[in-house]
Coordinates of C-alpha atoms in Angstrom, one line a residue:
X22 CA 24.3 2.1 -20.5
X23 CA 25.7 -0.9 -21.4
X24 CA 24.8 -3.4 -24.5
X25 CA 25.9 -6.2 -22.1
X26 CA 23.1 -9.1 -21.9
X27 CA 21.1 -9.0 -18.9
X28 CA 20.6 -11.4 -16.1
X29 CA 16.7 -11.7 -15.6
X30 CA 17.5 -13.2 -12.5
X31 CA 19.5 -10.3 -11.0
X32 CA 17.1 -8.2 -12.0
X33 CA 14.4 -9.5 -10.5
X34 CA 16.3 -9.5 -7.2
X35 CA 17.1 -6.1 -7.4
X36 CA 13.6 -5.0 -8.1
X37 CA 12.3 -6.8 -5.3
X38 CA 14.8 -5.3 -2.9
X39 CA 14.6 -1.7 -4.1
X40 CA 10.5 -2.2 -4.4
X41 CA 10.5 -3.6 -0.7
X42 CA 13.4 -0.7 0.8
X43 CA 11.2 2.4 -1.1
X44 CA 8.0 0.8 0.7
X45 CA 9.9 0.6 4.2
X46 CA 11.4 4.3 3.9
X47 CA 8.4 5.4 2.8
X48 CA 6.7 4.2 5.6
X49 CA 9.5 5.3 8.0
X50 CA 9.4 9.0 6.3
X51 CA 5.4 9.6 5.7
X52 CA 4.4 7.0 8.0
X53 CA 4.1 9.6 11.0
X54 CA 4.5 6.6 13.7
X55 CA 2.0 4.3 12.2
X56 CA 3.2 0.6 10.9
X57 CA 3.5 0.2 7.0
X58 CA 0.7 -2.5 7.6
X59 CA -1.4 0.2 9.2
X60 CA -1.1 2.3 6.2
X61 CA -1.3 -0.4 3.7
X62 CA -4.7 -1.8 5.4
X63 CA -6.1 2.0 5.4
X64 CA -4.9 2.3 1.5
X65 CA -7.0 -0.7 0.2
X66 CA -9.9 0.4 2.8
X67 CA -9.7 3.6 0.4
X68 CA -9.5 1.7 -2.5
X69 CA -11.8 -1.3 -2.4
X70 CA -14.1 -0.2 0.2
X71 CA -15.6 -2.4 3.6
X72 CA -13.6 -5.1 3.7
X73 CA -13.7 -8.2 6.6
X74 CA -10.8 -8.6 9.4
X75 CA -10.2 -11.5 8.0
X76 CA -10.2 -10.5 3.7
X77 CA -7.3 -8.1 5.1
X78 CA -5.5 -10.2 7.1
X79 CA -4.9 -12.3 3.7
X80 CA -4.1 -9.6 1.9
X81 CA -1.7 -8.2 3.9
X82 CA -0.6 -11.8 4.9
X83 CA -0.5 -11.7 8.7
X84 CA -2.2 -13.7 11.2
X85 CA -6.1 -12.8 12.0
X86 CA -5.5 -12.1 15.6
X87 CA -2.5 -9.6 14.6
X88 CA -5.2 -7.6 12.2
X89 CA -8.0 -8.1 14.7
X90 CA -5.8 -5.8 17.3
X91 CA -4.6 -3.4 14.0
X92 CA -8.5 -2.9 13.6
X93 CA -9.0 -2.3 17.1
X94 CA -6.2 0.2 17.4
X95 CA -7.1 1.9 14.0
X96 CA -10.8 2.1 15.6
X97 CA -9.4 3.5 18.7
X98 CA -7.9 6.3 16.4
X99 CA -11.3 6.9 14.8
X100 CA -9.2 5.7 10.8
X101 CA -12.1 2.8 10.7
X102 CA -15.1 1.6 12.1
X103 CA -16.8 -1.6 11.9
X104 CA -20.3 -2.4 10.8
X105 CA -22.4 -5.7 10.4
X106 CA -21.6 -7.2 7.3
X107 CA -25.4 -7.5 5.5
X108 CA -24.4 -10.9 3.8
X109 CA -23.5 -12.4 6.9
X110 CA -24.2 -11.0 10.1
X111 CA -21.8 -13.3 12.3
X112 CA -19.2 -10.9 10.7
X113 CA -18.6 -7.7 10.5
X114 CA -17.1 -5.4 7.9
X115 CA -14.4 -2.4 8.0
X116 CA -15.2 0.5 6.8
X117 CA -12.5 3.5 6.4
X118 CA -13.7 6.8 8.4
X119 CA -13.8 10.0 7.1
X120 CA -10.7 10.9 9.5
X121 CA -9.2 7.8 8.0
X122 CA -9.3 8.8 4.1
X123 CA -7.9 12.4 5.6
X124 CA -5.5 10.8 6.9
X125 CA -4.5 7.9 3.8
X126 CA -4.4 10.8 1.8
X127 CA -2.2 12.8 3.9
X128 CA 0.3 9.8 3.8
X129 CA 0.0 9.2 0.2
X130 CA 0.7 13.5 -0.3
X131 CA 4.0 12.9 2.3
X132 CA 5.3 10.2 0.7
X133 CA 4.8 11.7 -2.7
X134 CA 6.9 14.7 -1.7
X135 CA 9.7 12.7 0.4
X136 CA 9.8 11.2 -4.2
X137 CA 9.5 14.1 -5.6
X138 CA 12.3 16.0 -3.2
X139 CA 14.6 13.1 -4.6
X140 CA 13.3 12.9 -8.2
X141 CA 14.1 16.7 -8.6
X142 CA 17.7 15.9 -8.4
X143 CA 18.1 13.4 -11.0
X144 CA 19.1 14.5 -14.4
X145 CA 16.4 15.2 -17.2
X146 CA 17.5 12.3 -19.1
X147 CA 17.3 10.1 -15.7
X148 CA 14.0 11.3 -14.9
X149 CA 12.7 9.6 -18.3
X150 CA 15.0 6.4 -17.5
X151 CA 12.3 6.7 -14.4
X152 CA 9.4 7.7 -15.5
X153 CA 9.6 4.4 -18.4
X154 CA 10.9 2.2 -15.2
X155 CA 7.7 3.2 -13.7
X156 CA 5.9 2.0 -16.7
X157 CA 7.2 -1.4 -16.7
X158 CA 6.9 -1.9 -13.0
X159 CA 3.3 -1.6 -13.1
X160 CA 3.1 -3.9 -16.2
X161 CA 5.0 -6.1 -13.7
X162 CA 2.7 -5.4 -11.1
X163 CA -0.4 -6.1 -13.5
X164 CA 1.0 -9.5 -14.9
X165 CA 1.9 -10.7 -11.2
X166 CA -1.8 -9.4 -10.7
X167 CA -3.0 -11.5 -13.1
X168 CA -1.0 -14.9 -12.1
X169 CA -2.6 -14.4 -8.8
X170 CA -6.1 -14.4 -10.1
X171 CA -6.3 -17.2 -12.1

């Protein structure tokens, strides 16, 4: 390694393209033919619970009529189904199916071995470098987190 100062700037570029290429080959190696929006909006289903089309369309930052037809076809697929929401009942809510969390979980088990089949070739001493990268990135992730909620 080297002692040299580091450029914050550079860094944070190459964080965010490495970050965003892992999330596209993941999605391209576990994704079994499903968008990585597909699996992302199935992920925070299984996370947060019912959402509305239109909560998940900001999340995931895309249009409501794009995530109105990514509903439709996940419903189609029997991953979600929709339900009145109680608070409002001009809206409804999506609700991740029990074939849907199967299958979230599937992804999240392929993608975790697509990592591990390249993690097992790194060095002892570069699987610590990771595992402490991993660390900070979530402190990342939880400060960015936190800038978006105030």
């Amino acid at each position: 390694m080297s002692d040299a100062p580091t450029d914050s700037k550079s860094v944070a570029a190459d964080v965010a393209h490495a970050s965003g290429t892992m999330s596209r080959l993941l999605g391209q190696s576990a994704g079994q033919g499903r968008s990585v929006t597909a699996w992302r909006v199935l992920s925070s289903l299984d996370r947060l619970g019912a959402q509305r089309v239109g909560d998940l369309a900001i999340e995931q930052r895309v249009a409501q009529p794009t995530m109105t037809g990514l509903v439709i076809r996940l419903e189609k697929d029997r991953m979600v189904k929709r339900q009145d929401d109680p608070k409002d009942r001009r809206v409804s809510l999506v609700n991740l199916t029990k074939a849907g969390r199967r299958e979230i979980e599937g992804y999240r088990e392929r993608a975790m071995n697509v990592l591990l089949g390249g993690i097992e070739g790194f060095s002892e001493e570069d699987q610590r470098v990771l595992a402490r990268s991993v660390a900070l990135l979530q402190q990342l992730n939880n400060q960015i987190a936190a800038g978006l909620d105030s």
